[in-house]
Amino acid sequence: MNRVLASVFRVDLHRLILLMAVSVALFTLANGLYASYRVQRQILIDNTLESNRAYAVKLAAITQNFLDEAHQQLAYSAAMAAGQFGSRERLQREAERLHRQSDNFNSVLFFDASGRVLVTAPETLPLRDQVLNTPGVSEALLERRLLVSQPYVSTLGNLLVFISAPVIDGTGRYLGLVGGTIYLKQQNVLHSLLGEQYYRDGSYLYVVDYTRRLLYHPEITRVGEQIGANQVIDAVLRGQVGQMSARNSQGTDMLAGYAAVPETGWGVVVQRPLHAALAPLDALMLDVLRNTLPLALLTMLFIWWFARLVSLPLQQLADHVRELEQPTVAGYIRGVHSWYFESAELKRALLVGIDLLHQRISQLARDVQLDPLTGLCNRRVSENVLATWQAEQRVFAAVFLDIDWFKQINDTYGHDIGDQVLQHLARLIRECTRDVDVLCRTGGEEFLILLPDITPDAALLIAERLCRQIARGTIDPVGQVTVSLGVAHCPFHASEAGAVLKAADRAMYQAKRSGRNRVAVARTVLHDIA
């Protein structure tokens, strides 16, 4: 029973190859589907944004054309009325004609120069002979030119826009004005122009004035509402034409296009819910998946067959290796059909593996000799090198280096920054020394540089250059870091390696006592390194 379970749950090459290949195939398929989804999604978003932008530009142009047409109609009526301004009957007929000839205005009114209503169309409006001081009328009387007012609440309580033209007689005398109203909260020309553009999938458009008040909205109850913070409205009221993704006041992600009406500064916004724009994508991805599945199944079958073909020789070799005590095992192994290079060269691969093991051991031996933080040699290496040079009676110099105020750096900035300082100094030491020099970190913030086959003066020059190089740079966030160095030479200062190291160490401490950021040689401080 245990053998059966072990066989079922055994991790062998065939299963590993199959798992890897199937995983790669599934990952590739999933990545392809995901990439396709992302590309199609972005295409749908970009197309919707561009379509809404173009639509907003078109509707802004339609709105501007309507305003131009309304001004032409009013200007014509003003010209017709100029010669008959003293006859209310004729003015009434002109007002009725203007009101009935199109659906542009909910009402038409003639005013005299004082703002008194002369006639109205329809006549049922209870405004005749009243002097109106509403914003639209007051502005028109003051400006005496073609005007479109900002929305305001009229005397009768209607939220409206007032479009007007001055009435001037042949001598240039200002007689009054003729004006048409658009009742924003009732059926009006904007509904006729824009209302048919409403979509059933949640798309809609709206128009705002420069005060962020809704002039048109598919939900007529929202007309007159003041819109708060909204990136789309901010952009369109700056006179911009464009597109963007934004969230509307109900918290729905929308794809919006916008354009401004030049004459009035109104903003036209066309937007569509993001989920509506992406609705076709789900069906598209299902079609892609359905078309991909048959090929994916054939690919899985091929992977299984090929994995079996690759793993069979190694599986047979492994089975026979477990029977090494049998005298016929060699014949069985020879009978294994090793049809590819790796299985035929398994014995040689074992030798390569052994060789690789020795290389790893050598690498481990090298790692033992290096300081893991800086990559420099450790104290053990310096001792071995000095012992060898002592036996060879080799000329060399020793430079001890200690970072000034390193404990303060650790206490102020933390040990992580301290480690970065050590690594930075290790790089500078490599740059300022020769390839034959032995560079060691002896502990903490102390470094030892062993310079073979060098004169005392040359060793001093190297130490001074290193001191200047370190003091010249800065390390974030510490700033300037300085070091103190001590130099000793064998046999100039001592003939024994141990004595040379002690002399260099004493010189380094002498440099610290003398003010730091300097080099000292065997008891004598030479000079500061600025």
mmCIF file with all atom_site columns, C-alpha atoms in Angstrom, residues 396-398 456-457 459 487-496 499-501 503-504 506-507 520-524:
data_model
loop_
_atom_site.group_PDB
_atom_site.id
_atom_site.type_symbol
_atom_site.label_atom_id
_atom_site.label_alt_id
_atom_site.label_comp_id
_atom_site.label_asym_id
_atom_site.label_entity_id
_atom_site.label_seq_id
_atom_site.pdbx_PDB_ins_code
_atom_site.Cartn_x
_atom_site.Cartn_y
_atom_site.Cartn_z
_atom_site.occupancy
_atom_site.B_iso_or_equiv
_atom_site.pdbx_formal_charge
_atom_site.auth_seq_id
_atom_site.auth_comp_id
_atom_site.auth_asym_id
_atom_site.auth_atom_id
_atom_site.pdbx_PDB_model_num
ATOM 1  C CA . PHE A 1 396 ? 55.973 46.524 1.707  1.00 0.00 ? 396 PHE A CA 1
ATOM 2  C CA . ALA A 1 397 ? 54.056 49.330 3.382  1.00 0.00 ? 397 ALA A CA 1
ATOM 3  C CA . ALA A 1 398 ? 51.041 49.114 5.684  1.00 0.00 ? 398 ALA A CA 1
ATOM 4  C CA . PRO A 1 456 ? 57.889 54.975 1.837  1.00 0.00 ? 456 PRO A CA 1
ATOM 5  C CA . ASP A 1 457 ? 57.322 58.105 -0.258 1.00 0.00 ? 457 ASP A CA 1
ATOM 6  C CA . ALA A 1 459 ? 53.086 54.745 0.064  1.00 0.00 ? 459 ALA A CA 1
ATOM 7  C CA . VAL A 1 487 ? 51.578 54.710 7.297  1.00 0.00 ? 487 VAL A CA 1
ATOM 8  C CA . ALA A 1 488 ? 54.472 52.442 8.191  1.00 0.00 ? 488 ALA A CA 1
ATOM 9  C CA . HIS A 1 489 ? 57.077 50.770 5.977  1.00 0.00 ? 489 HIS A CA 1
ATOM 10 C CA . CYS A 1 490 ? 59.007 47.530 6.145  1.00 0.00 ? 490 CYS A CA 1
ATOM 11 C CA . PRO A 1 491 ? 61.942 47.643 6.562  1.00 0.00 ? 491 PRO A CA 1
ATOM 12 C CA . PHE A 1 492 ? 62.095 51.472 6.804  1.00 0.00 ? 492 PHE A CA 1
ATOM 13 C CA . HIS A 1 493 ? 60.244 51.631 10.151 1.00 0.00 ? 493 HIS A CA 1
ATOM 14 C CA . ALA A 1 494 ? 60.461 48.032 11.329 1.00 0.00 ? 494 ALA A CA 1
ATOM 15 C CA . SER A 1 495 ? 61.682 44.711 10.012 1.00 0.00 ? 495 SER A CA 1
ATOM 16 C CA . GLU A 1 496 ? 58.913 42.526 11.475 1.00 0.00 ? 496 GLU A CA 1
ATOM 17 C CA . ALA A 1 499 ? 55.899 45.717 14.367 1.00 0.00 ? 499 ALA A CA 1
ATOM 18 C CA . VAL A 1 500 ? 55.058 47.442 11.076 1.00 0.00 ? 500 VAL A CA 1
ATOM 19 C CA . LEU A 1 501 ? 51.325 47.027 11.754 1.00 0.00 ? 501 LEU A CA 1
ATOM 20 C CA . ALA A 1 503 ? 53.674 51.389 13.957 1.00 0.00 ? 503 ALA A CA 1
ATOM 21 C CA . ALA A 1 504 ? 50.986 52.102 11.323 1.00 0.00 ? 504 ALA A CA 1
ATOM 22 C CA . ARG A 1 506 ? 50.043 54.185 16.326 1.00 0.00 ? 506 ARG A CA 1
ATOM 23 C CA . ALA A 1 507 ? 50.511 56.630 13.450 1.00 0.00 ? 507 ALA A CA 1
ATOM 24 C CA . ALA A 1 520 ? 50.639 60.383 9.795  1.00 0.00 ? 520 ALA A CA 1
ATOM 25 C CA . VAL A 1 521 ? 53.761 58.332 9.169  1.00 0.00 ? 521 VAL A CA 1
ATOM 26 C CA . ALA A 1 522 ? 55.354 56.293 11.940 1.00 0.00 ? 522 ALA A CA 1
ATOM 27 C CA . ARG A 1 523 ? 54.908 58.684 14.853 1.00 0.00 ? 523 ARG A CA 1
ATOM 28 C CA . THR A 1 524 ? 55.349 61.905 12.810 1.00 0.00 ? 524 THR A CA 1
#
